[in-house]
Amino acid sequence: MDYLKQFQGQAKILVFLSLAVSNGFIVGLWYISAYFTDVSSVALIIIYGSLIFLFNWLMADVIISRITAPLKLVRQAVHHVSEGASASSPPNLQRVWLGRELLTHLVPQIYKLASGERDDDSPLQVSGVSETVLYTLPLALVVINNQEEIEYINQSAAKIFDTPSDAVAGKNVHESLRMQFATKITFEAWLNMCRKKRVTSTKTWHHVRITNTDGNVTHQGDVVAYYNKGLGKRIETTLAFFDRSEDYASDDEGISFMALAVHELRTPITIMRGYIEVFEEELGDKLDGEQTAYMQKLSASAQQLTSFVSNILNVARIEENQLMLHLEEQKWSEVVHAAINDISIRAEAHAKHIDLNIHTGLPTVAVDRMSIYEVLANLIDNAVKYSGDSDRIVVSSRLMKDGSVETTVQDFGRGIDGSVLKHVFEKFYRNHRSKNAIGGTGLGLFLCKEIIEAHGGHIWVRSKEGEGSTFGFTVQNYQAVASNNLGGDNSKGITRNAHGWIKNHSMYRE
Amino acid sequence: MSQSQQKKVLCIEDEHFISELYMRSLNKAGYDTTVVVDGVTGLKEIESDAYDIVLIDLMLPGMTGMEILRTLHDSDKKVRARIIVTTNLDVKEDLRSELEQMADGYIIKAEITPRQLAEILDRIKLD
């Protein structure tokens, strides 16, 4: 039963009756005034006005005291549990008649939540046997206080999180436990939400990675956290980590089912692309214009298939928390030029031309080239698909006020309906009106969003039906993120591009 | 590229169509290419130290590419060849750093054409 609604109903009846009595009083006065014809109207107004004012004031007092009576008792209950039984008396629920049901339900909950406070200061101060059991339990346990500091960490947790239990006490939990989550709602985000909005809450995360101070993954597993505002005087949260490193680790030298499936798909694509190239080289001069165009389309389609397979793999990586970016200092114009150079064949096969407009003097940026290539390829493929009769796609980059670099991919095609626009970055989302006419998986834009957000940037879309769409994203200035332990010694000597990496010491340098 | 300057490439690849394409493209670009189709023979050839560049697939019969790389890495005898992993296998993060220590390059075959492979090899600096 909704006790609040019941209380509101009772309060409504009280106010209604009070108004009825008040109105009846006024009508009664007006009726009586007919017998005092010799008194001036000014005097009547003054007398009656004063009586009405006095009566209404008294009525308001009665209404307010009745309606706020439950609030007073709730306050009394809170004071009672927070100051201790000796400091104040508990609320007497028999003294209230309006909202008594609501109170009899609410007040015990206040005592229940606060029950931990009247125990010892910390629930960890338990008998010797229990304490030993907790400490030696083969399950990583961490207890967190209301300052988001570690109050207690057992032996298993100290080992898994690679942090001595005595040194970590009192330290910020998010800094001390280096956890990487596969979902956007991380432990920190969940805890913030709980502390603002919840009294109790439990949440489980799968595929959580634990890293050491060098950023290398040492354990993988599941995390379960329990939050309770009244767990103890300071204690609010407990966290358990279930080590599933063996389950989550690659079963056969890093070869997962997805990796194997992708391998099997890529092999025929490699062969197709190879023989198409042989045909282009051998027959290049002998083909007429139409045949050359067919060959271009064949080549572009094979390349598109490669991108599609990469998209599937990347989405699987995101879902398994395996998408790791290696941010390195890069010249943005070089990154964009290299990607466009490669992708333009797909645009040209569809008779679209890419105009590049990259501002000069852009700062170096912190990006993972392979991932950024995926973003540009997906946005341009999208622009090609939705360009309609328009043959122009514009790719522009400029410096933003906050030092980041914004890049936009603009087409002048059919545009996107306003109701669809807010969903375009969702996984598997495709515009129902276009999905029969235009091929696609609904993965590309989702992937772009994930990659850009993992870079610390943001992605957006602006569109008008019939006029085209502009997709834009930002990447961060290298200097702005250089302090965040960019790359390791290993990555500094490696040049990555869309197709893999080659160590710099192996490359010619001018 | 004259005969004396011709770089020798060993391609360890069990997929016949791919090795044929790579051999054609690399020979056309002036490389002297040898193909072997299994890991054990591949390791022997690498240890003969007769090559400038080794292209090595990861999924190989006999001995996997990772096993070859680990054997070479742990061996006292170092080979002069630049070792480039050419594979369609996506390695997970934990193996990625190991691979970076043992190989000079990592290329996804489906992402490049044979001509692009030759262009990448042209840019590799040899001792």
XYZ file of C-alpha atoms in Angstrom:
637
model
C 0.000 0.000 0.000
C 1.221 3.526 -0.787
C 1.207 5.193 2.631
C 2.288 8.513 1.206
C -0.794 8.638 -1.035
C -2.967 7.706 1.910
C -1.413 10.557 3.911
C -1.988 12.975 1.025
C -5.645 11.888 0.862
C -6.119 12.500 4.585
C -4.423 15.895 4.345
C -6.651 16.813 1.421
C -9.803 16.006 3.430
C -8.503 18.073 6.363
C -7.790 21.113 4.163
C -11.132 20.727 2.394
C -13.066 20.597 5.697
C -11.130 23.574 7.058
C -11.940 25.651 3.970
C -15.597 24.604 4.200
C -15.790 25.712 7.862
C -14.004 28.966 7.018
C -16.371 29.706 4.133
C -19.372 28.813 6.340
C -18.089 31.278 8.958
C -17.892 34.061 6.368
C -21.400 33.316 5.053
C -22.704 33.272 8.649
C -21.169 36.675 9.340
C -22.641 38.101 6.152
C -26.066 36.759 7.171
C -25.793 38.276 10.689
C -24.784 41.652 9.221
C -28.350 42.011 7.883
C -29.524 42.638 11.547
C -27.160 45.560 12.119
C -28.544 48.035 9.596
C -27.747 51.067 11.770
C -23.968 50.338 11.823
C -21.949 52.011 9.083
C -20.602 49.756 6.339
C -17.004 50.876 7.069
C -17.316 49.725 10.681
C -18.822 46.401 9.545
C -15.957 45.774 7.145
C -13.403 46.501 9.895
C -15.154 44.250 12.455
C -15.864 41.381 10.070
C -12.452 41.632 8.402
C -10.777 41.340 11.810
C -12.944 38.365 12.779
C -12.292 36.581 9.447
C -8.528 37.265 9.730
C -8.456 35.899 13.297
C -10.519 32.839 12.417
C -8.432 31.972 9.327
C -5.200 32.468 11.284
C -6.391 29.971 13.898
C -7.535 27.536 11.215
C -4.161 27.762 9.413
C -2.421 27.016 12.686
C -4.530 23.909 13.243
C -4.023 22.665 9.656
C -0.258 23.218 9.727
C 0.215 21.512 13.097
C -1.786 18.492 11.933
C -0.078 18.157 8.550
C 3.461 18.667 9.849
C 2.996 16.400 12.878
C 4.435 13.342 10.996
C 7.443 15.407 9.913
C 8.098 16.373 13.547
C 8.080 12.723 14.574
C 10.445 11.751 11.724
C 12.779 14.517 12.889
C 12.511 13.224 16.426
C 13.373 9.702 15.251
C 16.412 10.935 13.294
C 17.618 12.962 16.288
C 17.078 9.985 18.520
C 19.184 7.603 16.417
C 21.907 10.131 15.641
C 22.361 11.522 19.165
C 21.884 8.251 20.988
C 19.045 7.090 23.181
C 20.132 9.219 26.152
C 20.073 12.540 24.328
C 16.434 12.536 23.268
C 13.282 10.462 23.512
C 11.912 8.233 20.781
C 8.833 9.459 18.863
C 5.427 8.437 20.206
C 3.438 7.362 17.179
C 0.177 7.335 19.153
C 0.301 11.117 19.360
C -0.403 11.555 15.693
C -3.600 10.717 13.867
C -2.883 12.132 10.398
C -0.407 9.939 8.492
C 0.008 7.425 11.296
C 0.256 4.541 8.813
C 3.013 6.308 6.910
C 4.907 6.914 10.122
C 4.544 3.417 11.504
C 6.139 2.240 8.248
C 8.837 4.917 7.986
C 10.147 5.226 11.532
C 11.135 1.560 11.973
C 13.082 1.858 8.698
C 15.037 4.778 10.124
C 15.937 2.650 13.150
C 16.772 -0.316 10.943
C 19.135 1.707 8.770
C 20.769 3.246 11.776
C 21.044 0.008 13.680
C 24.707 -0.410 12.712
C 25.584 2.886 14.360
C 24.752 1.652 17.777
C 27.128 -1.286 17.374
C 30.839 -0.959 17.617
C 32.586 1.749 15.628
C 33.626 -0.731 13.004
C 32.035 -4.064 12.137
C 35.536 -5.385 11.657
C 36.204 -5.326 15.327
C 34.941 -8.846 15.653
C 36.072 -11.761 17.721
C 39.557 -13.131 17.052
C 38.370 -16.183 15.157
C 36.173 -14.243 12.741
C 38.870 -11.690 12.122
C 41.322 -14.430 11.204
C 38.753 -16.040 8.922
C 38.114 -12.718 7.184
C 41.794 -12.019 6.751
C 42.708 -15.421 5.385
C 39.539 -15.969 3.312
C 40.545 -16.934 -0.259
C 38.310 -14.180 -1.593
C 39.468 -10.612 -2.005
C 37.503 -8.349 0.348
C 37.748 -4.601 0.705
C 35.756 -2.451 3.123
C 35.298 1.210 2.260
C 34.248 4.112 4.483
C 32.051 7.120 3.778
C 35.087 9.134 2.668
C 35.670 6.544 -0.096
C 38.803 5.428 1.724
C 39.870 1.859 2.352
C 39.004 0.866 5.906
C 40.060 -2.761 5.661
C 41.590 -5.035 3.041
C 42.105 -8.755 3.577
C 45.110 -10.875 2.590
C 43.729 -12.024 -0.778
C 42.758 -8.501 -1.781
C 46.152 -7.140 -0.746
C 47.790 -9.738 -2.997
C 45.480 -9.249 -5.978
C 45.536 -5.470 -5.838
C 49.283 -5.616 -5.198
C 49.113 -3.323 -2.233
C 50.190 -4.065 1.387
C 47.144 -4.111 3.675
C 48.726 -1.842 6.304
C 49.899 0.743 3.758
C 46.603 1.074 1.941
C 44.325 1.763 4.913
C 42.952 5.301 4.741
C 43.897 5.694 1.075
C 41.385 6.620 -1.629
C 39.810 3.440 -2.909
C 39.676 4.465 -6.572
C 43.355 5.345 -6.634
C 44.482 2.326 -4.652
C 42.502 -0.389 -6.433
C 43.445 -0.080 -10.091
C 40.326 -1.574 -11.656
C 39.287 -1.285 -15.302
C 35.637 -1.858 -16.090
C 33.997 -3.026 -19.292
C 30.962 -0.841 -18.684
C 30.526 2.907 -18.436
C 29.127 2.576 -14.920
C 32.366 1.955 -13.131
C 32.622 1.220 -9.432
C 33.383 4.907 -8.821
C 30.346 6.068 -10.832
C 28.103 3.553 -9.085
C 29.349 4.555 -5.642
C 28.790 8.250 -6.408
C 25.261 7.471 -7.526
C 24.605 5.368 -4.411
C 25.896 8.032 -2.049
C 23.570 10.604 -3.636
C 20.451 8.559 -4.230
C 20.460 5.169 -2.552
C 20.197 3.724 0.903
C 21.286 0.245 -0.114
C 22.399 -1.190 -3.434
C 24.278 -4.195 -4.819
C 26.043 -4.362 -8.162
C 28.088 -6.921 -10.073
C 30.659 -6.252 -12.798
C 32.138 -8.911 -15.081
C 35.421 -8.853 -16.972
C 37.060 -6.413 -14.578
C 40.792 -6.027 -15.050
C 43.254 -5.286 -12.291
C 46.450 -3.578 -13.335
C 49.743 -3.004 -11.583
C 51.368 0.416 -11.264
C 52.899 0.015 -14.738
C 49.429 -0.430 -16.227
C 49.877 -4.135 -17.042
C 46.904 -6.390 -16.402
C 47.655 -8.799 -13.566
C 44.208 -10.270 -12.812
C 40.797 -10.493 -14.412
C 37.561 -11.328 -12.686
C 34.197 -10.231 -11.358
C 33.514 -7.561 -8.773
C 30.500 -7.475 -6.463
C 29.911 -4.398 -4.342
C 27.367 -3.795 -1.598
C 26.438 -0.331 -0.436
C 24.499 0.472 2.732
C 24.334 3.943 4.240
C 23.816 2.468 7.674
C 26.334 -0.357 7.525
C 28.427 1.191 10.277
C 29.303 4.546 11.742
C 31.827 5.130 8.940
C 31.568 1.967 6.874
C 29.346 2.181 3.823
C 30.611 -0.199 1.171
C 32.043 -3.683 0.881
C 33.653 -4.978 -2.285
C 34.552 -8.533 -3.242
C 36.703 -9.539 -6.188
C 36.329 -13.033 -7.656
C 39.539 -13.895 -9.441
C 38.666 -15.485 -12.791
C 41.945 -14.801 -14.527
C 42.125 -18.314 -15.916
C 38.578 -18.249 -17.293
C 38.928 -14.852 -18.859
C 42.468 -15.277 -20.065
C 42.989 -16.477 -23.554
C 42.413 -20.204 -23.564
C 44.915 -20.998 -26.254
C 47.647 -18.403 -26.459
C 45.274 -15.513 -26.785
C 43.087 -17.162 -29.400
C 39.458 -16.663 -28.472
C 36.540 -17.928 -30.529
C 36.087 -14.437 -31.935
C 39.755 -14.194 -32.903
C 39.523 -17.545 -34.670
C 36.337 -16.575 -36.511
C 37.904 -13.309 -37.595
C 41.025 -15.151 -38.715
C 38.952 -17.471 -40.881
C 37.079 -14.510 -42.405
C 40.206 -12.501 -43.046
C 42.082 -15.226 -44.888
C 39.804 -15.326 -47.970
C 39.600 -11.523 -47.901
C 43.409 -11.349 -48.022
C 43.394 -13.669 -51.017
C 40.597 -11.794 -52.785
C 42.338 -8.457 -52.319
C 45.632 -9.963 -53.484
C 44.236 -11.383 -56.720
C 42.210 -8.235 -57.431
C 45.492 -6.362 -57.242
C 47.080 -8.873 -59.624
C 44.240 -8.253 -62.085
C 44.641 -4.488 -61.732
C 48.366 -4.736 -62.416
C 48.154 -7.239 -65.251
C 45.072 -5.898 -66.998
C 45.347 -2.217 -66.068
C 46.118 -1.005 -69.605
C 43.785 -3.382 -71.356
C 40.583 -2.480 -69.531
C 38.156 0.111 -70.856
C 36.609 2.762 -68.608
C 33.637 0.663 -67.602
C 35.759 -2.395 -66.814
C 38.147 -0.254 -64.747
C 35.175 1.037 -62.775
C 34.024 -2.543 -62.149
C 37.490 -3.438 -60.924
C 37.498 -0.412 -58.622
C 34.142 -1.452 -57.199
C 35.404 -4.971 -56.618
C 38.465 -3.654 -54.848
C 36.450 -1.185 -52.745
C 34.000 -3.910 -51.740
C 36.795 -6.231 -50.616
C 38.249 -3.371 -48.588
C 34.839 -2.667 -47.101
C 34.547 -6.299 -46.082
C 37.874 -5.953 -44.263
C 36.496 -2.962 -42.365
C 33.336 -4.845 -41.516
C 35.332 -7.703 -40.001
C 37.410 -5.185 -38.041
C 34.211 -3.575 -36.742
C 32.880 -6.898 -35.481
C 36.170 -7.642 -33.794
C 36.339 -4.218 -32.189
C 32.795 -4.402 -30.858
C 33.645 -7.811 -29.364
C 36.749 -6.237 -27.831
C 34.683 -3.453 -26.292
C 32.223 -5.939 -24.861
C 35.012 -8.045 -23.386
C 36.823 -4.982 -22.083
C 39.661 -5.796 -24.450
C 39.818 -2.564 -26.434
C 43.076 -1.057 -25.286
C 44.342 2.157 -26.799
C 48.003 3.012 -27.113
C 47.992 6.779 -27.181
C 51.011 8.289 -28.833
C 52.053 11.741 -29.935
C 50.978 12.150 -33.556
C 50.701 14.952 -36.070
C 46.981 15.083 -36.724
C 47.254 16.130 -40.375
C 49.463 13.089 -41.045
C 47.014 10.748 -39.326
C 44.086 12.122 -41.331
C 45.955 12.207 -44.649
C 47.143 8.602 -44.265
C 43.661 7.392 -43.417
C 41.928 9.375 -46.188
C 44.491 8.185 -48.706
C 43.454 4.640 -47.950
C 39.725 5.177 -47.579
C 39.303 7.422 -50.631
C 39.289 4.398 -52.964
C 35.975 3.377 -51.415
C 34.561 6.860 -51.892
C 35.797 7.067 -55.468
C 34.262 3.688 -56.324
C 30.928 5.282 -55.416
C 31.795 8.414 -57.438
C 32.222 10.556 -54.294
C 35.020 13.020 -53.838
C 36.572 13.832 -50.455
C 37.572 17.478 -49.901
C 40.136 17.866 -47.141
C 40.310 21.059 -45.150
C 42.829 20.698 -42.333
C 43.882 23.891 -40.588
C 47.602 24.469 -40.389
C 49.408 24.796 -37.085
C 47.412 22.159 -35.244
C 49.138 20.862 -32.100
C 50.221 17.233 -31.873
C 47.527 14.967 -30.513
C 47.427 11.869 -28.301
C 45.818 9.112 -30.357
C 45.963 5.431 -31.220
C 46.389 5.517 -34.989
C 44.788 2.156 -35.642
C 41.651 3.105 -33.752
C 41.409 6.575 -35.264
C 41.650 5.007 -38.689
C 38.591 2.924 -37.789
C 36.711 6.063 -36.754
C 37.517 7.980 -39.933
C 36.796 4.927 -42.099
C 33.405 4.418 -40.470
C 32.405 8.087 -40.680
C 33.456 8.358 -44.312
C 31.798 5.049 -45.261
C 28.679 6.399 -43.600
C 28.901 9.672 -45.518
C 29.347 7.722 -48.777
C 26.274 5.613 -48.034
C 24.011 8.504 -47.122
C 25.246 11.038 -49.691
C 22.530 10.169 -52.183
C 23.033 12.107 -55.411
C 25.548 14.482 -53.888
C 29.132 13.628 -54.847
C 30.949 15.693 -52.234
C 32.188 14.801 -48.757
C 34.118 17.360 -46.722
C 36.573 16.382 -44.001
C 37.759 19.329 -41.884
C 39.940 19.714 -38.811
C 40.383 22.748 -36.591
C 41.770 23.726 -33.223
C 39.214 24.268 -30.471
C 39.420 26.837 -27.674
C 40.181 24.144 -25.075
C 43.207 22.983 -27.096
C 41.579 19.844 -28.487
C 41.346 19.186 -32.227
C 37.921 18.806 -33.778
C 37.387 16.908 -37.010
C 34.147 16.861 -38.963
C 32.923 14.637 -41.784
C 30.152 16.347 -43.714
C 27.913 14.988 -46.419
C 25.214 16.757 -48.410
C 22.832 13.839 -48.776
C 19.501 12.843 -47.370
C 20.186 13.852 -43.760
C 18.805 12.218 -40.652
C 15.383 12.680 -39.129
C 15.386 14.446 -35.747
C 13.756 11.506 -33.968
C 16.480 9.176 -35.225
C 19.393 11.472 -34.526
C 19.667 10.792 -30.806
C 19.913 7.043 -31.397
C 22.547 6.937 -34.145
C 25.417 6.086 -31.794
C 23.573 3.159 -30.240
C 24.721 -0.375 -31.011
C 22.810 -2.105 -33.829
C 20.645 1.006 -34.300
C 19.682 1.612 -37.891
C 17.211 4.018 -39.359
C 14.176 1.938 -40.254
C 13.383 4.089 -43.236
C 16.791 3.588 -44.766
C 17.734 0.098 -43.693
C 16.184 -1.572 -46.690
C 17.843 0.802 -49.091
C 21.285 1.103 -47.506
C 23.450 -1.728 -46.228
C 25.142 -1.692 -42.848
C 25.283 -3.330 -39.455
C 24.572 -0.468 -37.073
C 27.958 -1.076 -35.468
C 30.096 1.617 -37.092
C 28.869 4.705 -35.244
C 28.670 2.835 -31.952
C 32.292 1.869 -32.428
C 33.264 5.466 -33.300
C 31.669 6.710 -30.090
C 33.390 4.086 -27.949
C 36.801 4.757 -29.508
C 36.526 8.545 -29.301
C 35.304 8.482 -25.718
C 38.127 6.097 -24.822
C 40.454 8.772 -26.245
C 38.922 11.298 -23.854
C 37.167 13.117 -26.690
C 33.531 13.430 -27.633
C 31.542 12.724 -30.772
C 28.439 14.503 -32.053
C 26.126 14.708 -35.030
C 24.182 17.531 -36.598
C 21.776 16.918 -39.418
C 18.903 18.370 -41.367
C 16.705 16.233 -43.530
C 17.354 16.862 -47.190
C 20.503 18.918 -46.520
C 22.962 16.353 -45.180
C 24.704 15.446 -41.966
C 27.863 16.449 -40.149
C 29.559 14.082 -37.744
C 32.249 15.634 -35.573
C 34.655 14.363 -32.962
C 37.464 15.754 -30.854
C 40.812 14.305 -29.889
C 42.970 15.676 -27.133
C 46.049 17.795 -27.478
C 49.130 15.672 -26.657
C 50.516 18.144 -24.112
C 47.220 18.138 -22.249
C 47.394 14.414 -21.597
C 51.164 13.885 -21.561
C 51.195 13.887 -17.794
C 48.854 10.882 -17.674
C 51.612 8.309 -18.115
C 51.297 8.111 -21.876
C 52.562 4.927 -23.425
C 55.433 2.917 -21.975
C 59.030 2.541 -23.004
C 57.876 -0.183 -25.317
C 55.428 1.919 -27.254
C 57.714 4.891 -27.754
C 59.758 3.006 -30.310
C 56.839 1.747 -32.304
C 55.019 3.302 -35.209
C 51.465 2.121 -35.498
C 49.249 2.567 -38.482
C 45.988 1.141 -39.665
C 47.440 -2.220 -40.509
C 49.759 -3.052 -37.631
C 53.028 -1.727 -36.320
C 56.704 -1.614 -37.222
C 59.397 -0.753 -34.701
C 61.002 2.601 -35.385
C 64.505 1.186 -35.269
C 63.524 -0.913 -38.257
C 62.365 2.043 -40.316
C 64.288 4.370 -42.553
C 64.233 7.853 -41.186
C 65.217 10.887 -43.232
C 68.093 -3.656 -57.154
C 71.282 -5.444 -58.292
C 71.939 -9.120 -57.550
C 74.368 -8.287 -54.730
C 71.945 -5.809 -53.116
C 68.948 -8.073 -53.489
C 67.355 -8.551 -50.096
C 66.465 -12.084 -49.140
C 63.027 -12.616 -47.707
C 61.794 -15.764 -45.998
C 58.020 -16.127 -46.015
C 56.713 -18.703 -43.536
C 53.125 -19.106 -44.682
C 50.988 -22.228 -44.890
C 48.222 -20.672 -47.004
C 49.345 -21.389 -50.550
C 47.371 -18.610 -52.267
C 48.776 -15.985 -49.911
C 52.375 -17.163 -50.240
C 51.969 -17.204 -54.025
C 50.695 -13.617 -53.999
C 53.444 -12.423 -51.651
C 56.161 -14.173 -53.630
C 54.940 -12.661 -56.877
C 54.726 -9.156 -55.468
C 58.015 -9.264 -53.552
C 59.975 -10.785 -56.419
C 58.525 -8.119 -58.691
C 59.728 -5.483 -56.213
C 63.242 -6.929 -56.406
C 63.338 -9.257 -53.424
C 64.612 -12.817 -53.467
C 61.751 -14.649 -51.769
C 61.722 -18.141 -50.321
C 58.513 -19.723 -49.055
C 58.238 -22.450 -46.425
C 54.923 -23.832 -45.246
C 55.494 -25.107 -41.714
C 56.915 -23.800 -38.462
C 59.674 -26.369 -37.914
C 61.236 -25.795 -41.356
C 60.697 -22.090 -40.864
C 62.703 -22.045 -37.637
C 65.556 -24.004 -39.272
C 65.652 -21.537 -42.158
C 65.671 -18.543 -39.817
C 68.504 -20.075 -37.797
C 70.553 -20.499 -40.990
C 70.749 -16.683 -40.847
C 70.577 -16.420 -44.613
C 67.747 -13.887 -44.738
C 67.373 -10.146 -44.349
C 63.661 -10.169 -43.618
C 61.442 -12.925 -42.262
C 57.671 -12.820 -42.692
C 56.119 -15.149 -40.205
C 52.513 -16.247 -39.834
C 51.271 -17.040 -36.323
C 49.059 -20.041 -37.073
C 51.424 -22.556 -38.603
C 51.519 -26.339 -38.671
C 54.333 -28.050 -36.744
C 55.291 -25.073 -34.643
C 53.285 -21.891 -34.165
C 54.664 -18.483 -34.941
C 54.689 -17.602 -31.235
C 56.725 -20.741 -30.486
C 59.230 -19.821 -33.181
C 59.519 -16.286 -31.828
C 59.992 -17.512 -28.249
C 62.644 -20.016 -29.346
C 64.526 -17.281 -31.184
C 64.112 -14.846 -28.314
C 65.477 -17.315 -25.756
C 68.306 -18.476 -27.980
C 71.851 -17.232 -27.405
C 72.435 -17.057 -31.127
C 70.845 -13.939 -32.536
C 69.821 -13.731 -36.164
C 70.299 -10.593 -38.220
C 66.954 -10.777 -40.008
C 64.182 -8.312 -39.258
C 61.219 -10.382 -38.195
C 57.777 -9.198 -39.242
C 54.692 -11.067 -38.099
C 52.164 -11.267 -40.935
C 48.931 -12.692 -39.643
C 45.187 -12.413 -39.691
C 45.035 -13.365 -36.041
C 44.121 -10.710 -33.577
C 46.406 -11.011 -30.595
C 45.057 -10.076 -27.210
C 46.560 -7.376 -25.115
C 48.600 -9.700 -22.885
C 50.348 -11.249 -25.895
C 50.698 -7.947 -27.682
C 53.455 -6.675 -25.415
C 55.285 -10.008 -25.601
C 55.076 -9.869 -29.386
C 56.410 -6.326 -29.411
C 59.526 -7.518 -27.612
C 60.158 -10.442 -29.914
C 59.290 -9.117 -33.376
C 60.152 -6.021 -35.400
C 56.696 -5.627 -36.834
C 53.135 -6.895 -36.855
C 50.950 -6.675 -39.939
C 47.368 -7.818 -40.434
C 47.344 -9.472 -43.841
C 43.719 -8.672 -44.696
C 44.405 -4.972 -44.222
C 47.110 -4.731 -46.861
C 47.582 -5.858 -50.428
C 50.761 -7.675 -51.554
C 51.978 -4.474 -53.214
C 51.534 -2.559 -49.965
C 53.526 -5.283 -48.193
C 56.403 -4.727 -50.632
C 56.194 -0.980 -49.962
C 56.390 -1.590 -46.206
C 59.422 -3.894 -46.640
C 61.090 -1.226 -48.815
C 61.057 1.074 -45.788
C 62.649 -1.417 -43.412
C 66.186 -0.565 -42.459
C 68.632 -3.440 -42.402
C 71.861 -3.616 -40.402
